[in-house]
Tab-separated table of C-alpha atoms in Angstrom:
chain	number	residue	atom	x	y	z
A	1	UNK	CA	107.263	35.928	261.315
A	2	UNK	CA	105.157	35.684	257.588
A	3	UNK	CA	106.367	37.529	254.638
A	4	UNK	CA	103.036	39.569	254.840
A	5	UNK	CA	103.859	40.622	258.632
A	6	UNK	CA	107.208	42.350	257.296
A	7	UNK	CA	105.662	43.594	253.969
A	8	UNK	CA	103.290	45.148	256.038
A	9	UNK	CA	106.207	46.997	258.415
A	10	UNK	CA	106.192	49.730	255.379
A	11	UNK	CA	102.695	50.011	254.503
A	12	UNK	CA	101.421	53.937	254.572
A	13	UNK	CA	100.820	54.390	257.867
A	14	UNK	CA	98.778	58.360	257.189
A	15	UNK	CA	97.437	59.438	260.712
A	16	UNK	CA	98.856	57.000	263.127
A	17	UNK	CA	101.712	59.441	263.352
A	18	UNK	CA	101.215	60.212	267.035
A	19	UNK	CA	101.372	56.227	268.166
A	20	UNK	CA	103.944	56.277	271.322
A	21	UNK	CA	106.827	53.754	271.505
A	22	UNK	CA	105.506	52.931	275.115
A	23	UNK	CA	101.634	51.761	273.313
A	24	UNK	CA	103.689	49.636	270.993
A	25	UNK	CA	105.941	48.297	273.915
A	26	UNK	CA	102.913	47.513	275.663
A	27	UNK	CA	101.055	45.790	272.500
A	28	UNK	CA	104.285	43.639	271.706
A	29	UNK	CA	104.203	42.188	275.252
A	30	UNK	CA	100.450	40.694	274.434
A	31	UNK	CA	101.819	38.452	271.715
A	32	UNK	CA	102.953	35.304	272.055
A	33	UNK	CA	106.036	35.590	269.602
A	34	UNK	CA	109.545	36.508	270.859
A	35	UNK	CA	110.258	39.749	269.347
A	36	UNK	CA	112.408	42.898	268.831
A	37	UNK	CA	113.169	45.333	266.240
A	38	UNK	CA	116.930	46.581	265.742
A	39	UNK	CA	118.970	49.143	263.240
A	40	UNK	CA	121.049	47.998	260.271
A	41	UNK	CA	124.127	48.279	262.797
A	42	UNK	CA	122.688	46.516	265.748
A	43	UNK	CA	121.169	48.817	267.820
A	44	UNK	CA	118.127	47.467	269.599
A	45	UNK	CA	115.315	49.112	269.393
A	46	UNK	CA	112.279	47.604	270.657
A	47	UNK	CA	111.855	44.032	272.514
A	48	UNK	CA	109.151	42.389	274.092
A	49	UNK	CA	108.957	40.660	277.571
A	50	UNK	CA	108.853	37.023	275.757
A	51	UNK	CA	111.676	38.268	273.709
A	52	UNK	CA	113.668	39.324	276.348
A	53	UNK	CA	112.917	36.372	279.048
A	54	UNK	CA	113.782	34.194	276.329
A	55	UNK	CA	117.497	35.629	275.641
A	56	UNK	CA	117.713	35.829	279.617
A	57	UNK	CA	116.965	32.206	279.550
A	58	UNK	CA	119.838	31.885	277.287
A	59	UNK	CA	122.271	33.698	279.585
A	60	UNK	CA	121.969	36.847	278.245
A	61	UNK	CA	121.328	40.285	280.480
A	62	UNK	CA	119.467	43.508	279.981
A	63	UNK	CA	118.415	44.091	276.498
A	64	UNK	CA	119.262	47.872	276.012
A	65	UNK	CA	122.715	46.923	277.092
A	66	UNK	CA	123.138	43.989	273.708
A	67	UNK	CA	124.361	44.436	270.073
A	68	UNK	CA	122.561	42.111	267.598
A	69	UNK	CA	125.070	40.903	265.775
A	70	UNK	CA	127.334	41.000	268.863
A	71	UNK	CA	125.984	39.499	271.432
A	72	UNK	CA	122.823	37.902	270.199
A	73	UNK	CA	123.161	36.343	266.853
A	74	UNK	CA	126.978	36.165	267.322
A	75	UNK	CA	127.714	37.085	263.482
A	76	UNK	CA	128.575	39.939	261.239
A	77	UNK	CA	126.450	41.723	259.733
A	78	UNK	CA	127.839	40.973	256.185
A	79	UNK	CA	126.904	36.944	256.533
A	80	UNK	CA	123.194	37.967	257.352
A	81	UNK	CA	122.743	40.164	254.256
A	82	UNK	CA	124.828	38.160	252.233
A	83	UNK	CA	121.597	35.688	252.584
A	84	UNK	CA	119.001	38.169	252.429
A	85	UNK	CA	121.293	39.142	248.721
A	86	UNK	CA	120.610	36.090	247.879
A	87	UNK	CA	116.615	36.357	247.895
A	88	UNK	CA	115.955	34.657	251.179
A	89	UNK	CA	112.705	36.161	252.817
A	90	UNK	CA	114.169	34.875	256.265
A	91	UNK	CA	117.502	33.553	257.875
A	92	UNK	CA	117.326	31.516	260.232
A	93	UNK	CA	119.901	30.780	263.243
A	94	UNK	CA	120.267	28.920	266.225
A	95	UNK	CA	121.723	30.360	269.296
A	96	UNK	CA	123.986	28.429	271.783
A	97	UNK	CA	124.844	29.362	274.998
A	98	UNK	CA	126.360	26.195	276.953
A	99	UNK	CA	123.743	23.751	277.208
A	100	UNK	CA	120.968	26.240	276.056
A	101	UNK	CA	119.574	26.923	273.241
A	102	UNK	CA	117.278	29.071	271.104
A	103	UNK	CA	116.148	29.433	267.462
A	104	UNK	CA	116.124	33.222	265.515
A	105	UNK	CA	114.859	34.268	262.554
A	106	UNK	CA	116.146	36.985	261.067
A	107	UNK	CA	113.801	39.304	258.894
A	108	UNK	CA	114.841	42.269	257.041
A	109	UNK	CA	112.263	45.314	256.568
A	110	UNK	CA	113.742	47.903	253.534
A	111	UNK	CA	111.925	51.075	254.997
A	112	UNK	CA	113.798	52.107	257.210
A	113	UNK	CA	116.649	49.685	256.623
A	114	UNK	CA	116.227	47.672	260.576
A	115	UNK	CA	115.459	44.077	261.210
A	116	UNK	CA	113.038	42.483	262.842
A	117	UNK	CA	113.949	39.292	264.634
A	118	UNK	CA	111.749	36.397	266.754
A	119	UNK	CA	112.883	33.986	269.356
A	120	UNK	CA	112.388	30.796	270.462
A	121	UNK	CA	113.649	27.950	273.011
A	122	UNK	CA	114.569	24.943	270.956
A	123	UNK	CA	111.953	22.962	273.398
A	124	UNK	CA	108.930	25.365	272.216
A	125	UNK	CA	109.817	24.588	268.706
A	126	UNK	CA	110.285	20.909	269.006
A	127	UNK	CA	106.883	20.353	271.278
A	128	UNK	CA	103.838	19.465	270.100
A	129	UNK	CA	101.215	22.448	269.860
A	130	UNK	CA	97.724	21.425	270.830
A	131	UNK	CA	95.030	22.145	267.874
A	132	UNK	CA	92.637	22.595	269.970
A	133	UNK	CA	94.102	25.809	271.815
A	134	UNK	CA	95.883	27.323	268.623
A	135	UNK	CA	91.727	27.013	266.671
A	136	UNK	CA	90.318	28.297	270.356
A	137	UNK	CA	92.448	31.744	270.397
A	138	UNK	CA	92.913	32.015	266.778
A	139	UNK	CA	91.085	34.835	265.812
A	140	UNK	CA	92.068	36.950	268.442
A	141	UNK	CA	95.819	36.592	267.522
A	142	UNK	CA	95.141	37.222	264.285
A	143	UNK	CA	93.100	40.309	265.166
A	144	UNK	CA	96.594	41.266	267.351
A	145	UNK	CA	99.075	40.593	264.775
A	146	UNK	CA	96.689	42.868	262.157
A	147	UNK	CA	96.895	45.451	264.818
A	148	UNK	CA	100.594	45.009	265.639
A	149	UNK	CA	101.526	45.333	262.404
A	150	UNK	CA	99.852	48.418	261.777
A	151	UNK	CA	101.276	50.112	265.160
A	152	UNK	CA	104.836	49.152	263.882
A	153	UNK	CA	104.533	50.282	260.796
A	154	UNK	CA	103.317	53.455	262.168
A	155	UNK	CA	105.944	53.602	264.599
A	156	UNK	CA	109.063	53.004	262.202
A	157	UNK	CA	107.379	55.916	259.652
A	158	UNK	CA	107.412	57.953	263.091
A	159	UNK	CA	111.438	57.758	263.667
A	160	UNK	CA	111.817	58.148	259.731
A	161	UNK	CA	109.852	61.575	260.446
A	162	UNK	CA	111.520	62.747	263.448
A	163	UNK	CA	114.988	61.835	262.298
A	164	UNK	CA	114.261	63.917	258.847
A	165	UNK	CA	112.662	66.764	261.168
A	166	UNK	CA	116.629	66.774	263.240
A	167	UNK	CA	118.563	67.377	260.371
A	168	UNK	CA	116.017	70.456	258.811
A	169	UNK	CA	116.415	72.077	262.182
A	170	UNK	CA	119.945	71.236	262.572
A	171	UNK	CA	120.885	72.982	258.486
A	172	UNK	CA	118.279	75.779	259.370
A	173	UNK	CA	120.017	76.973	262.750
A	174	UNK	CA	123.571	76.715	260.508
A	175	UNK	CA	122.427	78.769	257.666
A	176	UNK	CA	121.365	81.415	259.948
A	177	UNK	CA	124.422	80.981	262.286
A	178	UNK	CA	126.493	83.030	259.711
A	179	UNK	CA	124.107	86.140	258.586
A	180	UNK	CA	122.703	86.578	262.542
A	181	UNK	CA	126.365	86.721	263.609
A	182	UNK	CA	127.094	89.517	260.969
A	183	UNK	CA	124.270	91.595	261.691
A	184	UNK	CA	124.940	91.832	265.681
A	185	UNK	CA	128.206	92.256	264.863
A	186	UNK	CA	126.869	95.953	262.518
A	187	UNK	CA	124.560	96.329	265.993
A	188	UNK	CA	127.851	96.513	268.067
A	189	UNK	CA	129.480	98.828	266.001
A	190	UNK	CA	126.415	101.647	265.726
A	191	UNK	CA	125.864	101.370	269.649
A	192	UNK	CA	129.945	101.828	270.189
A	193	UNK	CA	129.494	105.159	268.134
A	194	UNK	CA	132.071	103.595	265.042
A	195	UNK	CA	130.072	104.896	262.596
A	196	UNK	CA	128.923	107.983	263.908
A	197	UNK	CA	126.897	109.575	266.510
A	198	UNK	CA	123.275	108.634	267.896
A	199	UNK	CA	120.504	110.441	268.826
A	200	UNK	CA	118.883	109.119	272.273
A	201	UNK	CA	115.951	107.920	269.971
A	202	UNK	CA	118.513	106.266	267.154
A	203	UNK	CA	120.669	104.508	270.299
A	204	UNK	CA	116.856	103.115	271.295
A	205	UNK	CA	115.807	101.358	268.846
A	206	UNK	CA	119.246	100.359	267.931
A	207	UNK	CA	119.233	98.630	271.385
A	208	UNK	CA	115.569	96.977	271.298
A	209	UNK	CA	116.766	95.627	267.478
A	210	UNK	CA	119.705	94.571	269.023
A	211	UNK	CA	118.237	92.906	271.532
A	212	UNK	CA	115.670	90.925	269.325
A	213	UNK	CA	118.614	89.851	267.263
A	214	UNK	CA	120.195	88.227	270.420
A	215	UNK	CA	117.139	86.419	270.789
A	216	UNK	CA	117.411	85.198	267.283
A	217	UNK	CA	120.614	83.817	268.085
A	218	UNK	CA	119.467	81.776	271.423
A	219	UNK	CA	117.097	80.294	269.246
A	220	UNK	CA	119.785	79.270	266.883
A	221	UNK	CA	122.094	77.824	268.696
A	222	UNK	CA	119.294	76.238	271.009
A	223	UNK	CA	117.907	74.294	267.540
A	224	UNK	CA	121.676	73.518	266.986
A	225	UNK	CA	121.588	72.043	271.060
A	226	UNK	CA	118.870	70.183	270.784
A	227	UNK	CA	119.846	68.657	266.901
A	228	UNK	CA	123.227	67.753	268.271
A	229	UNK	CA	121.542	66.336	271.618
A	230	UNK	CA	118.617	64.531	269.075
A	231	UNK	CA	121.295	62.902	266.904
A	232	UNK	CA	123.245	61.230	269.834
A	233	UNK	CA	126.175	63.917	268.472
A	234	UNK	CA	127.041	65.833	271.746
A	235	UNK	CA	130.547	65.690	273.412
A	236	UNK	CA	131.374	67.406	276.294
A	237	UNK	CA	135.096	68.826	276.526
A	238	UNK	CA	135.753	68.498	280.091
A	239	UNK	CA	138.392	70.298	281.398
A	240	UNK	CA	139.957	71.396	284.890
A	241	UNK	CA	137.353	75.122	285.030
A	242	UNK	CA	136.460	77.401	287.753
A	243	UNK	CA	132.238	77.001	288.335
A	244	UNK	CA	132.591	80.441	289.742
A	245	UNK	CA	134.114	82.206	286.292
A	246	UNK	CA	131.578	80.298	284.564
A	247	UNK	CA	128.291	81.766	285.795
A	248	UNK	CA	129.736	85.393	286.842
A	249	UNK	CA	130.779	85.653	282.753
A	250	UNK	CA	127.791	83.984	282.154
A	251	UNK	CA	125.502	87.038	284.991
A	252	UNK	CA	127.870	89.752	283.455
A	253	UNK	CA	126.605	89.102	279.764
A	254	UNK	CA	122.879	88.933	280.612
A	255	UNK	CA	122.744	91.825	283.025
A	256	UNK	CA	121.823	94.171	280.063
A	257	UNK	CA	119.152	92.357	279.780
A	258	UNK	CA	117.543	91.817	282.963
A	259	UNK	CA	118.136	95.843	283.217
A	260	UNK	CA	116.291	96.986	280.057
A	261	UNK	CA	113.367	94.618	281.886
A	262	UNK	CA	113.579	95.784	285.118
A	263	UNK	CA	114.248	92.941	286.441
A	264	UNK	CA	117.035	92.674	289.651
A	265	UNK	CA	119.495	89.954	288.691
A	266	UNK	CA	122.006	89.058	291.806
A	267	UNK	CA	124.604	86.652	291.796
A	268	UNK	CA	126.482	84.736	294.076
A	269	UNK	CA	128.737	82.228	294.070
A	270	UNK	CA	130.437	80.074	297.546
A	271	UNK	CA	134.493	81.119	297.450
A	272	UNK	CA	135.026	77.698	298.766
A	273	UNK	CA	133.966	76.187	295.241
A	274	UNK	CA	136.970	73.605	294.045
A	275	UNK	CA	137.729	73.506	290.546
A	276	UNK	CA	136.867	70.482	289.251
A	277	UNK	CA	136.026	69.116	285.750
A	278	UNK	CA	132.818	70.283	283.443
A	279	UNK	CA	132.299	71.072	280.007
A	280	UNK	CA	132.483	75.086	280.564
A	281	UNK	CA	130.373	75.611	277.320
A	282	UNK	CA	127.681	73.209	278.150
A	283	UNK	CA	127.147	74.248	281.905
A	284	UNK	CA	127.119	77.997	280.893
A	285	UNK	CA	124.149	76.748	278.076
A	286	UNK	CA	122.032	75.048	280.978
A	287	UNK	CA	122.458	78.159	283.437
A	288	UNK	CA	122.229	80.591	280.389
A	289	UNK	CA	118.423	78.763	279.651
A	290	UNK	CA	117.431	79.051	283.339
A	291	UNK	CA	118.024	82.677	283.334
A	292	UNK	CA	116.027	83.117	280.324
A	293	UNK	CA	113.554	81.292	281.559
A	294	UNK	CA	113.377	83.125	284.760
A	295	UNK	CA	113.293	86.761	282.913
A	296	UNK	CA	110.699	85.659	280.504
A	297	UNK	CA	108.482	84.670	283.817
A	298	UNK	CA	109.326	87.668	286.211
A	299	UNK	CA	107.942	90.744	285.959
A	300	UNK	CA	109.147	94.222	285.899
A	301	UNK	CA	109.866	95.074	289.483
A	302	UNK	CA	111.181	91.586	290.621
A	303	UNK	CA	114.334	89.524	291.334
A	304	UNK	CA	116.505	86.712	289.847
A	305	UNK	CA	118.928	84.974	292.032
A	306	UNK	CA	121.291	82.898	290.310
A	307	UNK	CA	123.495	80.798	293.033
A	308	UNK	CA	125.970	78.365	293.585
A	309	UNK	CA	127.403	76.181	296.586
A	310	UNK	CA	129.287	73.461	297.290
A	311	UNK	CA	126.925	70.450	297.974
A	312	UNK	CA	127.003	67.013	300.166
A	313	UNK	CA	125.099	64.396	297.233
A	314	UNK	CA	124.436	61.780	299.416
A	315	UNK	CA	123.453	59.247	296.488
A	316	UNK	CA	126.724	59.475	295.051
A	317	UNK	CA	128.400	58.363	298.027
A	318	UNK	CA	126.434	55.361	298.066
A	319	UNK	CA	126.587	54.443	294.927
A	320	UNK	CA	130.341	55.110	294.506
A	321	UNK	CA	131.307	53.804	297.641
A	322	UNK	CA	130.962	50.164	299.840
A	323	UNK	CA	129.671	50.822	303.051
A	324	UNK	CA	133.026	50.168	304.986
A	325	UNK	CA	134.607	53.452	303.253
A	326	UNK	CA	131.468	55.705	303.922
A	327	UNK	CA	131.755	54.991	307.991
A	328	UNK	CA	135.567	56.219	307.553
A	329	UNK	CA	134.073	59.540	306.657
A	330	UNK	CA	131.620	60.699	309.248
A	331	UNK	CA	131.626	63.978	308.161
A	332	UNK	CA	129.404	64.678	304.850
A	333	UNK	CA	132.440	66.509	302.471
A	334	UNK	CA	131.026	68.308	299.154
A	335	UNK	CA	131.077	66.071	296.218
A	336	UNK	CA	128.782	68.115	294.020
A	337	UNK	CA	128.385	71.913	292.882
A	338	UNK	CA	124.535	72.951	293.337
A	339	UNK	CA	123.463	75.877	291.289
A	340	UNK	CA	120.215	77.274	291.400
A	341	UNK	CA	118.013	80.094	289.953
A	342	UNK	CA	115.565	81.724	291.956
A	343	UNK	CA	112.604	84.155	290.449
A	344	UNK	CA	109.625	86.144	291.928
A	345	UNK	CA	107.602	85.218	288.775
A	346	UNK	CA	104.248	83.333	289.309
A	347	UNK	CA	105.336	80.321	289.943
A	348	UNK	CA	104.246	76.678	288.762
A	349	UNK	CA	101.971	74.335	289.702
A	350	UNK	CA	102.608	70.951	290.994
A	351	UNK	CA	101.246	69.172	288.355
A	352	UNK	CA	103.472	70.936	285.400
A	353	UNK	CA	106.816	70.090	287.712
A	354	UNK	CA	107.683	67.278	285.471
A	355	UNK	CA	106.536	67.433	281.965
A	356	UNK	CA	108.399	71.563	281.529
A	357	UNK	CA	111.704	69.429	281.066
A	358	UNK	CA	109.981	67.424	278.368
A	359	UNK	CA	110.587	68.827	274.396
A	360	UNK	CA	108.421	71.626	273.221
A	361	UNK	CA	106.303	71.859	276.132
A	362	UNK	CA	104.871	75.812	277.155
A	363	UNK	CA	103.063	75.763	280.073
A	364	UNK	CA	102.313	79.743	279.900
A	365	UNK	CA	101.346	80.118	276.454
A	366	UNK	CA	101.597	83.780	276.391
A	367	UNK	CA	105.551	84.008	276.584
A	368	UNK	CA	107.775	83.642	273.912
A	369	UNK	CA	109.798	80.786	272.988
A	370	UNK	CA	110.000	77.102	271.489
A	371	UNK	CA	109.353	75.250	274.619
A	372	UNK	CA	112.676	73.457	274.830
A	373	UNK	CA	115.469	75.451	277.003
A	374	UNK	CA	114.283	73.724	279.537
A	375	UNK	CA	114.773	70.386	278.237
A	376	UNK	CA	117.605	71.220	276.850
A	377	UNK	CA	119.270	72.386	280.155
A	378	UNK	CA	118.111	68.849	281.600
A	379	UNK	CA	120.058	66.825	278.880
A	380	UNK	CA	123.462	69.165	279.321
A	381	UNK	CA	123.178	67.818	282.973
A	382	UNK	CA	122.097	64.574	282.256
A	383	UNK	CA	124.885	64.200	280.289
A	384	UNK	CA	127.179	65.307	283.592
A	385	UNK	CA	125.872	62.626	285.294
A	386	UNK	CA	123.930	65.247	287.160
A	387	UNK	CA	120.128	65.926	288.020
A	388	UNK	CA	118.078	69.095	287.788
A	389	UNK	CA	114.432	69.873	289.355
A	390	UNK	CA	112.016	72.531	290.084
A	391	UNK	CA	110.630	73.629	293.342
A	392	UNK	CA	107.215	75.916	292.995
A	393	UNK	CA	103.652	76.267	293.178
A	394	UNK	CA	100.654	78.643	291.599
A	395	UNK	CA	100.789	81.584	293.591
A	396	UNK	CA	104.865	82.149	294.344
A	397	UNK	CA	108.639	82.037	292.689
A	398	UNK	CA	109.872	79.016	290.895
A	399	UNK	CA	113.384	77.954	291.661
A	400	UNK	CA	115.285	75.951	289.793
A	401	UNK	CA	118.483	73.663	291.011
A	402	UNK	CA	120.976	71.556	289.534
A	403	UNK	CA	123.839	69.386	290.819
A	404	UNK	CA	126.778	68.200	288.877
A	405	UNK	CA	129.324	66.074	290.462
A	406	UNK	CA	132.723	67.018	291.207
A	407	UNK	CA	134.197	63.383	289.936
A	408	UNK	CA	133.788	63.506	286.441
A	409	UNK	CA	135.976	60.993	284.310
């Protein structure tokens, strides 16, 4: 790749800001250069097909799975910027594998501090190119490569954005951690009578401030979720716990709630529920943003079922298993906790099933909220190994399920 193409990687790139990582994928598989794009530390962030049929070629496997320096390049980091120290606009390496082999050249672009790299088989390099074909599609690689570059550009300004709009969420939600917990704490005391008596009218609007303050502090420690889950920072702590003390703690605290709405909340949980190993905190979140998102959507009058049972994931079992030790069990035995919350709200259509788990998406615009429980919830099971879903349509209840596996490591 030119000095110009990687010059360019940093250019302004002022209302492309919306270009999708999936438009540039598909852009970088029209050239014909071996390419990807990787982090300072190795991390790969973007290849395209010729890039990544070339390093299969070479005996390498799925791209995602690779470090740069690693398993690519096979050297430290140090040696490549020790040349680009130097003042060398490229470095160039050849990789061996056996009796393959395939030439890399190793560009480094400033803003934001990755690398770009392109590939080659050592037989492309050393055959002939025909003039005639190179003059005959010319101009339209140069129009690609203009283009290209620009999308790039715009993409890498993109992650600098979104990785600079993580951390102002993620010191926001902390600096009103403290000052939120203080004040509910003052709410607690008035409402226990501590500081003196209430009038029916004082304990009111102590309750509905009290209540808005709670919802304060969702939204605070959802930002603080989805900064942690953003940055690649969350760690489950998972312990031997009881699913069953989980959600009833987890019914008990927002019955208040659902009461001051008028909203039925019922709860039930299968005794025959094993204990088995979750992060308590984490599960409680993703059940704690169902049920929010069930009493924002139900109306005064209705119901909420929150519900769990042991469950028979078939998928597990074969994945887990070879097909020998599945026919010793003929019998389907529970491998997985389903939980599930039901509401009589109005229900969602088809269409909207998949896209309510994305980030910051409201299908009802008229409720409150930042559009991201939802995806939050899906990422604290995701990260059990489990899988959530949504079964409604326009004119009835929504109910929402998720599994979590009883064999977690």
């Amino acid at each position: 790749m030119s000095g110009s193409v990687i010059t360019s990687l940093t250019a302004d790139t002022s209302g492309s800001g919306a270009v999708q990582l999936g438009l540039v994928n598909r852009l970088l598989d029209t050239l014909d250069q071996s390419l990807l794009v990787a982090e300072r530390g190795g991390r790969i962030i973007l290849a395209n097909s010729r890039a990544k049929k070339c390093l299969e070629s070479i005996g390498l496997g799925e791209v995602s799975d690779l470090n740069l320096y690693d398993h690519i390049l096979q050297v430290e980091e140090k040696q490549i910027f020790r040349e680009i120290e130097k003042g060398e606009q490229e470095v160039k390496l050849t990789l061996t594998r056996g009796d393959k082999k395939a030439a890399a050249t190793v560009n480094w672009v400033p803003e934001p501090d990755w690398l770009v790299v392109q590939f080659a088989p050592l037989t492309d390099i050393q055959a002939a190119p025909d003039p005639g074909a190179q003059i005959t599609v010319q101009e339209l690689l140069q129009e690609r490569e203009i283009t290209y570059r620009n999308l790039l550009a715009a993409y890498l300004k993109l992650q600098e954005v979104n990785r600079q709009k993580t951390v102002f969420l993620a010191s926001a939600a902390h600096e009103l951690k403290t000052p939120l917990a203080v004040i509910k704490g003052y709410y607690d005391l008035l409402l226990a009578g501590s500081l003196g008596r209430l009038s029916e009218k004082q304990r009111d609007i102590l309750e509905e401030s009290k209540e808005s303050c709670e919802r304060l502090v969702r939204l605070v420690s959802m930002f603080l979720n989805y900064s942690a889950l953003e940055s690649g920072k969350l760690v489950l702590q998972l312990r031997e716990n009881d699913m069953r003390d989980c959600l009833d703690e987890l019914a008990k605290r927002w019955s208040d709630a659902f009461q001051r709405k008028g909203v039925r909340l019922e709860a039930t949980f299968d005794p025959s529920i094993p204990n088995f190993r979750f992060d308590y905190q984490k599960v409680q979140q993703a059940a704690a943003n169902l049920l929010d998102n069930a009493l924002k959507h139900t109306p005064g009058g209705g119901s909420v079922t929150l519900r769990a049972i042991p469950h028979f994931w078939e998928r597990r079992v074969a994945e887990a298993s070879p097909p020998q030790e599945r026919r010793r069990f003929r019998l389907p035995r529970p491998n997985s906790v389903e939980v599930s919350v039901t509401d009589t709200g109005p229900g969602i259509a088809p269409e909207h099933h998949q896209e309510i788990f994305e980030d910051f998406v409201r299908v009802d615009r008229n409720t409150t909220g930042m559009g991201l429980g939802l995806a939050i919830a899906k990422r604290l099971v995701q990260a059990h190994r489990g899988k959530i879903w949504v079964e409604s349509d326009a004119v009835q209840g929504s109910k929402f399920t998720f599994l979590l596996p009883m064999d977690q490591i």
